[in-house]
């Protein structure tokens, strides 16, 4: 493996990493507010479906189509996550059951809508989706330039921005403090006059926005249309990244990128001498094995928000 | 004199029970007003109504003469009412400052202004002599510090009316003493305090007035100065209560529980118990007292197998149990009433009958060849419920979660005593219980002693230690700083030893 | 808290909520079908046929559908037992899919490599599947017990590892000429039986239902009736209390995951030697794990509940081709499934609804539902 | 053969055709869709009603193959078609259970039953042709590297690789051919990543035999070409020219057409005519236009098309034999 190869791997790895990071940030908002969200996968599907549909329809009309697609993905994700919020916050549903329902619903619903809208099992193919960009000047910097600024999907920069924004919102603002308090000790938050329901709604809907964006990003950068396999488990990888990244935006960034890279590595494995003799399946499995190893190595006390997954009941002592 | 708080004819119903039945409470401004009543009498409910957590089903509330509707804690805050809950409402991985400003955060632009908040917290803390580090994390500070954070939360919000729900249940005598000082200070500054406690002594010490509830009903309001502890207790329970524990002299036999040079690490990885040696004889109660955090928990967990022992040895009737797993320790004759009944003592989602066989489900008659015999399990539970007067809604079928704290404690006690251990480690057996329940539990502990059991009783409650124990060991900094006879010592001496200023050989 | 009360269930009304949820699920399905411009009657006819083999519209009877219903229900019942068992111990096992694949791989290995008469070969195949599933389940169990690594993440990851490991061996070791499946298994390893097929008009019904029924009984018995199950439940609800009582918490976690894995492994063996007769390389997970999760949730982790919910979901699957053939999108089945799970999740809301309806019916004293009963 | 198409309404026959798709689905832009198009053409030509006379069942899992085929068999359709060798076992089973049912399987010749007709394709021959086109185009533009991306690595797909390599080498022996397998037929993201890798390594033209996965490759070629870094993609199964469109150009150089539609159409027609070729294996090759490049190839120069046609003739006549197995 030489330096050139590593540089080459960057844009690919970051393309894979961006939606993972976005969705995991969504999970961060939700869990920090105290609601486990295993429906990231389903929300991503809905976001991807909405993003792809809008892009297909608007592409002939405007060059902004994919960006409008991203926005629609966000909106659709929010709307869909509202279902999770309503059942698990208002109706005190077991959050795992509710999330599971959303995941099952997403695949049925999106494909059903595809049939209504496009008369087929998938959206029509858009002709471009998001396009890669080369950042002027910065891309000329040796090493860093080709790694981070040459022919990159703009969604990568969006993901990085969202990491910073998330960090700021969650750890530096009153909103963040309140959000976290609801995920740690909702009864305490309530006793301080914080509306736990509202905060949890905010958390879940934010997760819908982020996961919807992630889904749209994924389909618009890595696919040509939405199909039922467009998301293929990325929501669960995002969930893993959230745990792996210890519910911290920077950790999530690291974990998401780690996944991007180990996935990319599997494509390059056969060109790397010492790895070339191994069967391909070994490399396909690599990201997942590495994650487990990393989790064991970095296993620590750090656990997620204490009250995540717990049904909020005012009277509880 | 004007009342600052008037709760008039309050009624509150819970499914199946009327928790407050036409209760009227009037509190004078600038006074400390105590609220007294058995477990489940409705004290917390009444205060929760005042604080806006529950809405009453009847009656009205007037604050400073104006009729108000306190629909949620925000309204209470605006009215200047603050509450320190029975179970603290603190976010454990937040700092002191973060906990205090939560919900009322100072901002610089869109950003949290932690710095200026911390300054304000420090100022308040100094003003009331609370001595709290604004940057410490809650999980790193002691229970009494946490309580002060709760007080600061109210002060930060300029509360004028402060409600304390059983604030002393978790404090050591010194800490209680300090808290009393703080309360007086608060009143001097013009605050009004509502104090819920089961301890009549505390009421005598600080309160001006006392309102007594029984089974949701108002029994009466009396000036503390002119009322004896005994008569307050009688108002509360409806019968006479004996305060001193009725026990004869002990007849200690041979050593049963022998602890030699024990070292145990605490959660932070430091030695929480250092070279500790102690022995308990059959037929005696050895009280273990000390300020919270001086190694009691570590010692008890090490003895009972919940924490690993670094070095040293523990024997029960000569059997070395130092390295044995929990199960084998129990089989060697050790018994354990845990300090935290919710965390260790019960599986809250199990039924009472299932909880009663938590140790013995694997042996006859409760199971044969690995198959449970629910008939026998139920019979066992019914027997214990009967014998120990465990009260619960649906008898053996009740989920442990829905039982009151006192009855949960009785259930644990029943289970453990019934195992008939020879060496009995008992921790905080009466935390948060009313005097009636305490009386009963003390009686049972003494009865066990009289059956020849060796009992190690750890309690933060000095009265309990003094009343129940035969000998008293004082722990400080993980070491035993003295062992004294219970009838030859007093609160003062123990207090000095507990703070590490006096050592005394046993 | 760590122990989500996944395992909790109550008597009496406990049955009412799932039933109402199922009915509402069908209502949603009907509405969606009507939006498509089709008659829900067609859907219900297909479902009835999927359930009983009776075609009311045409007045014909085809027992093949009953056989297919059983075939569809078997693996998801087993994966539901897998999820449910772990859940009752307070563990959240998303790994049924992977445990199933590994079970199927082991079954394939034994089916191909061992030569024995059927009465030895078949049990051997099933045991191999269970053992392999148990081992695969032991990994997250051990990592959780030893390193406190979250089982959710590990099981998700292991699903992918299992997929690729399965493919690795099928493609490179056992591969037949076309390299996506193995050579056919010897007859002695198969659960298939011409007699069963003939009485169900040529369905793929096989003897797999026997181990499945045994598994359900074992599940119920172990959890509800044994000291071992008592220990597992105690650990599930309150680890600290279990430790205090002298139970081996870590051992229980590993064992629970192993038993759960064994159920899924059995599913793998039943599929490979019952539904198919060869090992297969897969391009993606087939969804048995998530179906099982849904079944377990609808069946509130109770043995009987899982059996009924499994048959229900099996029926939806079996009716799939019939619906499609009549122009009803195949996604309807999924939408109905999801709605049922969602309504089950809305338990609290449904209970209040039911209580309200009751209150209206008999204005006599009827207590409103308390937080306690709502599963607080 | 009756070819009286003049009055379709009057001659409307009672004939029903069913298609059972594999996991890819009816609109996979690949062979499920191709087969369906053949069925549609047949249905329309014979005035059949879509949804009742000709219809399809989509499979969600491999375990659905048998019940789906059986459901159609219970309905006693006149012909049931299933594309893909993955159907081989299911087809065999159903053929036995329903001996009267006429069945057709595409891409497989292993089901030897009197009521099953098999259709296979000489993919290596068609791939040879696009290999020739690739070699000539690269040579003409002075590029040395080309690539191949396969879906999963098994013999069927290796036929594409083998033919392509031989074709390239025949006209441009110095060319370097990169080969990658995605391990998946439905993952455009993998196709895109592998394409990025191959393009970065200098590949000028990439041929894919990867179904949906290949769409990612075409996308990458399109985006690069649009930005002036001209790269080419070669489509598979159908004419993928339109998938490569950017502006008024397309990044798809040509496509290796595999006429599953023709196979399905022809067999349906024969069955309708009472000439169901049961038990036979029909081979669709260059000879009978079962494989080949599209008629229109706007991106290929006339002389390249001419040489390709020459090779086509040689192969069709048997003068040139293309190996099915890639050289190691
Ligand atoms: N959330 C609730 N739901 C139902 N019943 C409740 C609830 N809270 C309290 N109760 C009932 O109201 C009664 C009064 O309870 P409350 O907590 O006010 O007692 P208390 O006087 O504070 O007792 P303690 O001394 O044990 O703290 C209890 O008997 C209990 O059964
Ligand atoms: N969810 C609930 N539903 C009904 N009653 C409840 C519920 N939770 C608690 N209770 C009742 O509320 C009362 C007070 O409960 P709590 O646990 O506060 O008791 P406690 O004596 O104050 O115990 P502790 O010493 O732990 O504070 C009990 O009588 C209990 O039966
Ligand atoms: Mg109380
Ligand atoms: Mg109490």
PDB file of C-alpha atoms in Angstrom, chain A residues 25-228:
ATOM      1  CA  UNK A  25     -25.630  12.652  14.686  1.00  0.00           C
ATOM      2  CA  UNK A  26     -29.370  12.271  14.353  1.00  0.00           C
ATOM      3  CA  UNK A  27     -29.234   9.330  16.704  1.00  0.00           C
ATOM      4  CA  UNK A  28     -27.192  11.479  19.038  1.00  0.00           C
ATOM      5  CA  UNK A  29     -29.914  14.102  19.279  1.00  0.00           C
ATOM      6  CA  UNK A  30     -32.576  11.535  19.882  1.00  0.00           C
ATOM      7  CA  UNK A  31     -30.715   9.517  22.476  1.00  0.00           C
ATOM      8  CA  UNK A  32     -29.402  12.588  24.225  1.00  0.00           C
ATOM      9  CA  UNK A  33     -33.004  13.598  24.691  1.00  0.00           C
ATOM     10  CA  UNK A  34     -33.764  10.176  26.090  1.00  0.00           C
ATOM     11  CA  UNK A  35     -35.361   8.375  23.180  1.00  0.00           C
ATOM     12  CA  UNK A  36     -33.607   5.396  21.662  1.00  0.00           C
ATOM     13  CA  UNK A  37     -33.943   5.516  17.939  1.00  0.00           C
ATOM     14  CA  UNK A  38     -33.321   2.231  16.213  1.00  0.00           C
ATOM     15  CA  UNK A  39     -35.430   3.546  13.361  1.00  0.00           C
ATOM     16  CA  UNK A  40     -32.542   5.480  11.831  1.00  0.00           C
ATOM     17  CA  UNK A  41     -32.503   2.936   9.023  1.00  0.00           C
ATOM     18  CA  UNK A  42     -36.180   3.412   8.271  1.00  0.00           C
ATOM     19  CA  UNK A  43     -35.964   7.184   8.468  1.00  0.00           C
ATOM     20  CA  UNK A  44     -33.014   7.124   6.097  1.00  0.00           C
ATOM     21  CA  UNK A  45     -35.081   5.105   3.658  1.00  0.00           C
ATOM     22  CA  UNK A  46     -37.865   7.628   3.780  1.00  0.00           C
ATOM     23  CA  UNK A  47     -35.407  10.502   3.383  1.00  0.00           C
ATOM     24  CA  UNK A  48     -33.739   8.745   0.487  1.00  0.00           C
ATOM     25  CA  UNK A  49     -37.034   8.067  -1.190  1.00  0.00           C
ATOM     26  CA  UNK A  50     -38.174  11.665  -0.830  1.00  0.00           C
ATOM     27  CA  UNK A  51     -34.808  13.055  -1.889  1.00  0.00           C
ATOM     28  CA  UNK A  52     -34.616  10.856  -4.955  1.00  0.00           C
ATOM     29  CA  UNK A  53     -38.207  11.534  -5.991  1.00  0.00           C
ATOM     30  CA  UNK A  54     -37.875  15.281  -5.800  1.00  0.00           C
ATOM     31  CA  UNK A  55     -34.566  15.187  -7.606  1.00  0.00           C
ATOM     32  CA  UNK A  56     -35.988  13.090 -10.423  1.00  0.00           C
ATOM     33  CA  UNK A  57     -38.959  15.341 -10.859  1.00  0.00           C
ATOM     34  CA  UNK A  58     -37.167  18.657 -10.601  1.00  0.00           C
ATOM     35  CA  UNK A  59     -33.983  17.800 -12.455  1.00  0.00           C
ATOM     36  CA  UNK A  60     -35.313  18.919 -15.831  1.00  0.00           C
ATOM     37  CA  UNK A  61     -36.510  22.162 -14.272  1.00  0.00           C
ATOM     38  CA  UNK A  62     -33.684  23.364 -12.090  1.00  0.00           C
ATOM     39  CA  UNK A  63     -30.061  22.730 -11.355  1.00  0.00           C
ATOM     40  CA  UNK A  64     -30.900  23.024  -7.673  1.00  0.00           C
ATOM     41  CA  UNK A  65     -32.886  19.788  -7.839  1.00  0.00           C
ATOM     42  CA  UNK A  66     -30.550  17.646  -5.713  1.00  0.00           C
ATOM     43  CA  UNK A  67     -30.328  20.355  -3.086  1.00  0.00           C
ATOM     44  CA  UNK A  68     -34.074  20.582  -3.004  1.00  0.00           C
ATOM     45  CA  UNK A  69     -33.982  16.808  -2.778  1.00  0.00           C
ATOM     46  CA  UNK A  70     -31.830  17.044   0.334  1.00  0.00           C
ATOM     47  CA  UNK A  71     -34.254  19.522   1.860  1.00  0.00           C
ATOM     48  CA  UNK A  72     -37.182  17.276   1.074  1.00  0.00           C
ATOM     49  CA  UNK A  73     -35.280  14.380   2.591  1.00  0.00           C
ATOM     50  CA  UNK A  74     -34.927  16.386   5.774  1.00  0.00           C
ATOM     51  CA  UNK A  75     -38.602  17.272   5.808  1.00  0.00           C
ATOM     52  CA  UNK A  76     -39.701  13.725   5.094  1.00  0.00           C
ATOM     53  CA  UNK A  77     -37.397  12.379   7.777  1.00  0.00           C
ATOM     54  CA  UNK A  78     -38.846  14.813  10.284  1.00  0.00           C
ATOM     55  CA  UNK A  79     -42.367  13.914   9.378  1.00  0.00           C
ATOM     56  CA  UNK A  80     -41.705  10.206   9.590  1.00  0.00           C
ATOM     57  CA  UNK A  81     -39.857  10.479  12.879  1.00  0.00           C
ATOM     58  CA  UNK A  82     -42.854  12.292  14.287  1.00  0.00           C
ATOM     59  CA  UNK A  83     -44.556   8.921  14.354  1.00  0.00           C
ATOM     60  CA  UNK A  84     -41.811   7.556  16.561  1.00  0.00           C
ATOM     61  CA  UNK A  85     -41.977  10.639  18.732  1.00  0.00           C
ATOM     62  CA  UNK A  86     -45.713  10.428  19.118  1.00  0.00           C
ATOM     63  CA  UNK A  87     -45.848   6.743  19.989  1.00  0.00           C
ATOM     64  CA  UNK A  88     -42.834   6.659  22.236  1.00  0.00           C
ATOM     65  CA  UNK A  89     -43.286  10.001  23.969  1.00  0.00           C
ATOM     66  CA  UNK A  90     -46.993  10.579  24.099  1.00  0.00           C
ATOM     67  CA  UNK A  91     -48.223   7.033  24.025  1.00  0.00           C
ATOM     68  CA  UNK A  92     -45.373   5.809  26.210  1.00  0.00           C
ATOM     69  CA  UNK A  93     -44.558   3.045  23.752  1.00  0.00           C
ATOM     70  CA  UNK A  94     -41.568   0.836  24.192  1.00  0.00           C
ATOM     71  CA  UNK A  95     -39.102   2.723  22.039  1.00  0.00           C
ATOM     72  CA  UNK A  96     -37.611  -0.418  20.600  1.00  0.00           C
ATOM     73  CA  UNK A  97     -40.958  -1.687  19.418  1.00  0.00           C
ATOM     74  CA  UNK A  98     -41.881   1.638  17.969  1.00  0.00           C
ATOM     75  CA  UNK A  99     -38.539   1.918  16.178  1.00  0.00           C
ATOM     76  CA  UNK A 100     -38.886  -1.581  14.802  1.00  0.00           C
ATOM     77  CA  UNK A 101     -42.321  -0.740  13.482  1.00  0.00           C
ATOM     78  CA  UNK A 102     -40.905   2.284  11.703  1.00  0.00           C
ATOM     79  CA  UNK A 103     -38.174   0.219  10.126  1.00  0.00           C
ATOM     80  CA  UNK A 104     -40.648  -2.295   8.744  1.00  0.00           C
ATOM     81  CA  UNK A 105     -43.021   0.430   7.687  1.00  0.00           C
ATOM     82  CA  UNK A 106     -40.351   2.353   5.803  1.00  0.00           C
ATOM     83  CA  UNK A 107     -39.609  -0.354   3.281  1.00  0.00           C
ATOM     84  CA  UNK A 108     -43.264  -1.089   2.634  1.00  0.00           C
ATOM     85  CA  UNK A 109     -44.299   2.532   2.478  1.00  0.00           C
ATOM     86  CA  UNK A 110     -41.544   3.846   0.234  1.00  0.00           C
ATOM     87  CA  UNK A 111     -41.922   1.097  -2.316  1.00  0.00           C
ATOM     88  CA  UNK A 112     -45.676   1.437  -2.221  1.00  0.00           C
ATOM     89  CA  UNK A 113     -45.320   5.150  -2.904  1.00  0.00           C
ATOM     90  CA  UNK A 114     -42.870   4.418  -5.714  1.00  0.00           C
ATOM     91  CA  UNK A 115     -45.532   2.305  -7.307  1.00  0.00           C
ATOM     92  CA  UNK A 116     -48.065   5.068  -7.021  1.00  0.00           C
ATOM     93  CA  UNK A 117     -45.718   7.793  -8.220  1.00  0.00           C
ATOM     94  CA  UNK A 118     -43.558   6.014 -10.752  1.00  0.00           C
ATOM     95  CA  UNK A 119     -45.413   2.828 -11.493  1.00  0.00           C
ATOM     96  CA  UNK A 120     -42.457   0.718 -10.529  1.00  0.00           C
ATOM     97  CA  UNK A 121     -40.709  -0.719  -7.520  1.00  0.00           C
ATOM     98  CA  UNK A 122     -38.245   2.134  -7.328  1.00  0.00           C
ATOM     99  CA  UNK A 123     -38.067   5.773  -8.204  1.00  0.00           C
ATOM    100  CA  UNK A 124     -37.136   6.694 -11.712  1.00  0.00           C
ATOM    101  CA  UNK A 125     -33.420   7.185 -12.127  1.00  0.00           C
ATOM    102  CA  UNK A 126     -32.229  10.746 -11.858  1.00  0.00           C
ATOM    103  CA  UNK A 127     -29.517  11.664 -14.263  1.00  0.00           C
ATOM    104  CA  UNK A 128     -27.068  13.360 -11.944  1.00  0.00           C
ATOM    105  CA  UNK A 129     -27.825  13.546  -8.279  1.00  0.00           C
ATOM    106  CA  UNK A 130     -25.274  15.563  -6.364  1.00  0.00           C
ATOM    107  CA  UNK A 131     -22.093  16.357  -8.163  1.00  0.00           C
ATOM    108  CA  UNK A 132     -18.590  16.338  -6.820  1.00  0.00           C
ATOM    109  CA  UNK A 133     -16.801  19.619  -6.354  1.00  0.00           C
ATOM    110  CA  UNK A 134     -13.187  20.652  -6.349  1.00  0.00           C
ATOM    111  CA  UNK A 135     -12.415  23.415  -3.910  1.00  0.00           C
ATOM    112  CA  UNK A 136     -10.306  26.061  -5.587  1.00  0.00           C
ATOM    113  CA  UNK A 137      -6.927  26.851  -4.029  1.00  0.00           C
ATOM    114  CA  UNK A 138      -7.301  24.342  -1.187  1.00  0.00           C
ATOM    115  CA  UNK A 139      -7.223  21.447  -3.620  1.00  0.00           C
ATOM    116  CA  UNK A 140      -3.760  22.569  -4.693  1.00  0.00           C
ATOM    117  CA  UNK A 141      -2.268  21.964  -1.271  1.00  0.00           C
ATOM    118  CA  UNK A 142      -0.017  18.932  -1.477  1.00  0.00           C
ATOM    119  CA  UNK A 143      -1.352  15.781   0.176  1.00  0.00           C
ATOM    120  CA  UNK A 144      -4.223  17.505   1.997  1.00  0.00           C
ATOM    121  CA  UNK A 145      -5.554  18.898  -1.276  1.00  0.00           C
ATOM    122  CA  UNK A 146      -6.232  15.606  -3.042  1.00  0.00           C
ATOM    123  CA  UNK A 147      -7.317  14.012   0.196  1.00  0.00           C
ATOM    124  CA  UNK A 148      -9.983  16.476   1.190  1.00  0.00           C
ATOM    125  CA  UNK A 149     -10.618  19.047  -1.494  1.00  0.00           C
ATOM    126  CA  UNK A 150     -10.380  17.411  -4.886  1.00  0.00           C
ATOM    127  CA  UNK A 151     -13.523  16.000  -6.471  1.00  0.00           C
ATOM    128  CA  UNK A 152     -15.401  15.574  -3.216  1.00  0.00           C
ATOM    129  CA  UNK A 153     -19.098  15.422  -2.624  1.00  0.00           C
ATOM    130  CA  UNK A 154     -20.200  18.654  -0.952  1.00  0.00           C
ATOM    131  CA  UNK A 155     -22.188  16.559   1.490  1.00  0.00           C
ATOM    132  CA  UNK A 156     -18.927  15.619   3.154  1.00  0.00           C
ATOM    133  CA  UNK A 157     -18.371  19.250   4.086  1.00  0.00           C
ATOM    134  CA  UNK A 158     -21.979  19.382   5.151  1.00  0.00           C
ATOM    135  CA  UNK A 159     -21.390  16.429   7.447  1.00  0.00           C
ATOM    136  CA  UNK A 160     -18.351  18.074   8.994  1.00  0.00           C
ATOM    137  CA  UNK A 161     -20.305  21.273   9.486  1.00  0.00           C
ATOM    138  CA  UNK A 162     -23.086  19.355  11.148  1.00  0.00           C
ATOM    139  CA  UNK A 163     -20.616  17.760  13.528  1.00  0.00           C
ATOM    140  CA  UNK A 164     -19.480  21.204  14.623  1.00  0.00           C
ATOM    141  CA  UNK A 165     -23.030  22.491  14.813  1.00  0.00           C
ATOM    142  CA  UNK A 166     -24.131  19.486  16.828  1.00  0.00           C
ATOM    143  CA  UNK A 167     -21.247  19.845  19.209  1.00  0.00           C
ATOM    144  CA  UNK A 168     -22.047  23.498  19.646  1.00  0.00           C
ATOM    145  CA  UNK A 169     -25.762  23.044  20.101  1.00  0.00           C
ATOM    146  CA  UNK A 170     -25.522  20.072  22.415  1.00  0.00           C
ATOM    147  CA  UNK A 171     -22.674  21.207  24.591  1.00  0.00           C
ATOM    148  CA  UNK A 172     -22.631  24.977  24.403  1.00  0.00           C
ATOM    149  CA  UNK A 173     -26.198  26.187  24.373  1.00  0.00           C
ATOM    150  CA  UNK A 174     -28.979  26.206  26.922  1.00  0.00           C
ATOM    151  CA  UNK A 175     -31.002  24.058  24.541  1.00  0.00           C
ATOM    152  CA  UNK A 176     -28.281  21.437  24.593  1.00  0.00           C
ATOM    153  CA  UNK A 177     -28.061  21.459  28.359  1.00  0.00           C
ATOM    154  CA  UNK A 178     -31.795  20.941  28.604  1.00  0.00           C
ATOM    155  CA  UNK A 179     -31.759  18.270  25.935  1.00  0.00           C
ATOM    156  CA  UNK A 180     -29.067  16.317  27.720  1.00  0.00           C
ATOM    157  CA  UNK A 181     -30.764  16.671  31.070  1.00  0.00           C
ATOM    158  CA  UNK A 182     -33.840  15.012  29.590  1.00  0.00           C
ATOM    159  CA  UNK A 183     -31.735  12.106  28.422  1.00  0.00           C
ATOM    160  CA  UNK A 184     -30.023  11.697  31.755  1.00  0.00           C
ATOM    161  CA  UNK A 185     -32.697  12.426  34.300  1.00  0.00           C
ATOM    162  CA  UNK A 186     -35.994  13.606  32.865  1.00  0.00           C
ATOM    163  CA  UNK A 187     -37.617  13.918  36.292  1.00  0.00           C
ATOM    164  CA  UNK A 188     -34.861  16.308  37.308  1.00  0.00           C
ATOM    165  CA  UNK A 189     -35.343  18.294  34.140  1.00  0.00           C
ATOM    166  CA  UNK A 190     -39.073  18.457  34.709  1.00  0.00           C
ATOM    167  CA  UNK A 191     -38.580  19.675  38.249  1.00  0.00           C
ATOM    168  CA  UNK A 192     -36.599  22.562  36.821  1.00  0.00           C
ATOM    169  CA  UNK A 193     -39.514  23.557  34.704  1.00  0.00           C
ATOM    170  CA  UNK A 194     -38.251  22.007  31.506  1.00  0.00           C
ATOM    171  CA  UNK A 195     -40.884  20.513  29.268  1.00  0.00           C
ATOM    172  CA  UNK A 196     -39.525  17.018  28.865  1.00  0.00           C
ATOM    173  CA  UNK A 197     -42.057  16.111  26.213  1.00  0.00           C
ATOM    174  CA  UNK A 198     -41.107  19.096  24.113  1.00  0.00           C
ATOM    175  CA  UNK A 199     -37.405  18.428  24.451  1.00  0.00           C
ATOM    176  CA  UNK A 200     -37.838  14.803  23.509  1.00  0.00           C
ATOM    177  CA  UNK A 201     -39.951  15.758  20.551  1.00  0.00           C
ATOM    178  CA  UNK A 202     -37.189  18.129  19.541  1.00  0.00           C
ATOM    179  CA  UNK A 203     -34.600  15.391  19.912  1.00  0.00           C
ATOM    180  CA  UNK A 204     -36.531  12.826  17.899  1.00  0.00           C
ATOM    181  CA  UNK A 205     -37.493  15.282  15.181  1.00  0.00           C
ATOM    182  CA  UNK A 206     -33.900  16.454  14.932  1.00  0.00           C
ATOM    183  CA  UNK A 207     -32.904  12.846  14.507  1.00  0.00           C
ATOM    184  CA  UNK A 208     -35.502  12.599  11.766  1.00  0.00           C
ATOM    185  CA  UNK A 209     -34.043  15.628  10.043  1.00  0.00           C
ATOM    186  CA  UNK A 210     -30.507  14.314  10.245  1.00  0.00           C
ATOM    187  CA  UNK A 211     -31.355  10.768   9.237  1.00  0.00           C
ATOM    188  CA  UNK A 212     -33.583  12.022   6.436  1.00  0.00           C
ATOM    189  CA  UNK A 213     -30.717  14.161   5.212  1.00  0.00           C
ATOM    190  CA  UNK A 214     -28.395  11.192   5.522  1.00  0.00           C
ATOM    191  CA  UNK A 215     -30.713   9.043   3.451  1.00  0.00           C
ATOM    192  CA  UNK A 216     -31.083  11.674   0.766  1.00  0.00           C
ATOM    193  CA  UNK A 217     -27.340  12.230   0.766  1.00  0.00           C
ATOM    194  CA  UNK A 218     -26.722   8.560   0.400  1.00  0.00           C
ATOM    195  CA  UNK A 219     -29.043   8.078  -2.519  1.00  0.00           C
ATOM    196  CA  UNK A 220     -27.922  11.273  -4.255  1.00  0.00           C
ATOM    197  CA  UNK A 221     -24.231  10.503  -3.977  1.00  0.00           C
ATOM    198  CA  UNK A 222     -24.041   6.736  -4.111  1.00  0.00           C
ATOM    199  CA  UNK A 223     -26.992   5.698  -6.186  1.00  0.00           C
ATOM    200  CA  UNK A 224     -28.948   6.611  -9.273  1.00  0.00           C
ATOM    201  CA  UNK A 225     -32.418   6.073  -7.867  1.00  0.00           C
ATOM    202  CA  UNK A 226     -34.096   4.958  -4.707  1.00  0.00           C
ATOM    203  CA  UNK A 227     -34.577   1.241  -4.358  1.00  0.00           C
ATOM    204  CA  UNK A 228     -35.453  -0.838  -1.358  1.00  0.00           C
TER     205      UNK A 228
END
